[in-house]
Coordinates of C-alpha atoms in Angstrom, one line a residue:
M25 CA 51.2 9.7 75.2
G26 CA 48.2 8.1 76.8
G27 CA 45.4 9.9 78.6
K28 CA 44.8 13.5 79.4
N29 CA 44.3 13.5 83.1
A30 CA 43.2 16.4 85.2
A31 CA 43.6 17.1 89.0
I32 CA 41.3 19.4 90.8
V33 CA 42.6 21.3 93.9
F34 CA 40.0 23.1 96.0
S35 CA 40.8 25.9 98.5
D36 CA 40.4 23.5 101.5
A37 CA 43.1 21.1 100.1
D38 CA 45.9 20.0 102.4
L39 CA 48.8 21.2 100.3
N40 CA 51.3 19.2 102.4
N41 CA 49.7 16.0 101.0
C42 CA 48.3 17.4 97.8
I43 CA 51.5 18.8 96.3
P44 CA 53.7 15.8 96.7
A45 CA 51.0 13.6 95.1
L46 CA 50.6 16.0 92.2
I47 CA 54.4 16.2 91.7
R48 CA 54.5 12.5 91.5
G49 CA 51.5 12.2 89.3
S50 CA 52.8 14.9 86.9
F51 CA 56.5 13.9 86.6
I52 CA 56.8 10.1 87.3
N53 CA 58.1 8.3 84.2
Q54 CA 58.8 11.8 82.7
G55 CA 55.0 12.3 82.5
Q56 CA 55.0 9.7 79.6
I57 CA 52.5 7.2 81.0
C58 CA 48.7 7.2 80.4
L59 CA 48.1 7.9 84.1
S60 CA 50.2 11.1 84.3
T61 CA 48.6 14.3 85.5
S62 CA 48.7 16.6 82.5
R63 CA 46.4 19.4 83.8
I64 CA 45.9 20.8 87.3
Y65 CA 42.9 23.0 88.0
V66 CA 43.3 25.0 91.2
E67 CA 40.5 27.0 92.9
R68 CA 41.3 30.7 92.1
K69 CA 41.7 31.9 95.7
L70 CA 44.3 29.1 96.4
F71 CA 46.2 29.5 93.1
S72 CA 49.0 31.8 94.1
T73 CA 50.0 29.8 97.1
F74 CA 49.6 26.5 95.3
A75 CA 51.6 27.6 92.3
E76 CA 54.5 28.9 94.4
R77 CA 54.7 25.7 96.4
F78 CA 54.2 23.4 93.4
V79 CA 57.0 25.2 91.4
T80 CA 59.3 25.2 94.5
E81 CA 58.9 21.4 94.7
A82 CA 59.2 20.8 91.0
K83 CA 62.5 22.7 90.9
K84 CA 63.9 20.2 93.5
I85 CA 63.5 17.3 91.0
K86 CA 66.9 16.0 89.9
M87 CA 67.1 15.6 86.2
G88 CA 69.8 13.5 84.6
D89 CA 70.9 10.0 83.9
P90 CA 68.2 7.5 85.0
L91 CA 70.9 5.0 86.0
E92 CA 72.0 7.4 88.8
D93 CA 70.2 6.9 92.1
E94 CA 69.6 10.6 92.7
T95 CA 67.9 11.1 89.3
W96 CA 64.2 11.4 89.5
L97 CA 63.5 12.7 86.0
G98 CA 65.2 11.1 83.0
P99 CA 64.9 11.8 79.3
V100 CA 61.7 11.5 77.2
C101 CA 61.3 8.3 75.2
S102 CA 62.5 9.5 71.8
K103 CA 63.7 12.4 69.8
P104 CA 60.4 12.6 67.9
H105 CA 58.5 12.7 71.2
Y106 CA 60.9 15.5 72.4
E107 CA 60.1 17.5 69.2
R108 CA 56.4 16.9 69.7
I109 CA 56.6 18.3 73.3
K110 CA 58.5 21.3 72.1
Q111 CA 55.9 21.9 69.4
Y112 CA 53.1 21.8 72.0
L113 CA 54.9 24.3 74.1
K114 CA 55.4 26.6 71.1
I115 CA 51.7 26.4 70.2
A116 CA 50.6 27.1 73.8
K117 CA 52.9 30.2 73.9
E118 CA 51.6 31.4 70.5
E119 CA 48.1 31.1 71.7
G120 CA 48.8 33.4 74.6
A121 CA 49.3 30.8 77.4
T122 CA 51.8 31.1 80.1
F123 CA 53.4 28.0 81.5
L124 CA 51.9 28.5 84.9
C125 CA 48.3 29.9 84.8
G126 CA 45.1 30.1 86.7
S127 CA 41.8 28.3 86.1
E128 CA 38.1 28.7 86.4
N129 CA 36.2 27.6 89.5
L130 CA 35.1 24.0 89.2
N131 CA 32.4 21.9 90.7
L132 CA 33.1 18.6 92.4
P133 CA 33.5 15.7 90.0
D134 CA 30.1 14.2 89.2
N135 CA 28.4 11.8 86.9
N136 CA 28.2 14.4 84.1
R137 CA 32.0 14.3 83.6
K138 CA 33.2 11.7 81.1
V139 CA 36.2 10.3 83.0
G140 CA 37.3 6.8 83.7
T141 CA 38.8 7.2 87.2
V142 CA 38.5 9.9 89.9
W143 CA 41.2 10.0 92.6
C144 CA 40.5 12.2 95.6
N145 CA 43.4 13.2 97.8
C146 CA 45.6 10.6 96.2
W147 CA 47.0 9.4 92.9
L148 CA 47.5 5.9 91.5
V149 CA 45.6 4.3 94.4
R150 CA 43.2 1.6 93.2
N151 CA 41.6 -1.6 94.1
L152 CA 42.4 -4.2 91.4
H153 CA 38.9 -5.5 91.7
M154 CA 37.5 -2.3 90.4
P155 CA 37.2 -1.2 86.7
F156 CA 40.1 0.9 85.4
G157 CA 40.5 2.7 82.1
G158 CA 39.9 6.0 80.3
E159 CA 37.0 7.4 78.5
K160 CA 36.4 8.5 74.9
R161 CA 39.7 8.1 72.9
S162 CA 41.8 7.6 76.0
G163 CA 43.3 4.1 76.4
L164 CA 42.1 0.9 75.0
G165 CA 39.2 0.0 77.2
R166 CA 38.4 -1.1 80.7
E167 CA 40.3 -3.7 82.8
G168 CA 39.9 -5.0 86.3
T169 CA 37.7 -8.0 87.3
E170 CA 35.1 -8.8 84.7
D171 CA 36.3 -5.9 82.6
S172 CA 39.7 -7.6 82.3
R173 CA 38.1 -10.8 81.1
D174 CA 36.1 -8.8 78.6
F175 CA 39.1 -6.7 77.5
Y176 CA 41.5 -9.6 76.9
T177 CA 39.0 -12.0 75.4
Y178 CA 36.2 -12.0 72.9
K179 CA 33.0 -14.1 72.6
K180 CA 32.9 -16.6 69.9
T181 CA 30.1 -18.9 68.9
I182 CA 31.2 -22.4 67.7
C183 CA 28.6 -24.6 66.0
I184 CA 29.5 -28.3 65.6
K185 CA 27.3 -30.7 63.8
Y186 CA 27.4 -34.2 65.3
K187 CA 26.3 -37.3 63.6
L188 CA 23.4 -38.6 65.6
P189 CA 23.0 -42.3 66.2

């Protein structure tokens, strides 16, 4: 569902803050919201440490009935969506992927990246007076301040001929 959002973790990251934010960003609402973190790029020299700690924290997530207070991860939204997830995992495995893998070194986010929002050292923190939304085929457009007005309305010209005295 929704956007395809990446997180970038550099070797100087504070993992005590970074990992809880990425766990939340990846798994909140079962990862089924347009803001979910669907990819995590980790600088190579930090990868082993990051992966071990991330997996340790992910395994602590209680899955189950969403009506129980202890449950943090409930079911996906529908049987067809569940089947789609299984198919994506199958394709990834067939193409040689492992479910926990390294990444290439990345540069800092810059104006050459076509993304709608960049969060640094946080997730889902935004000022409602700033534009929000995805790029390319992600989402429906921008919202926030004038962008909300433009998103939820459209311009219309109305011409009325009045009888002059």
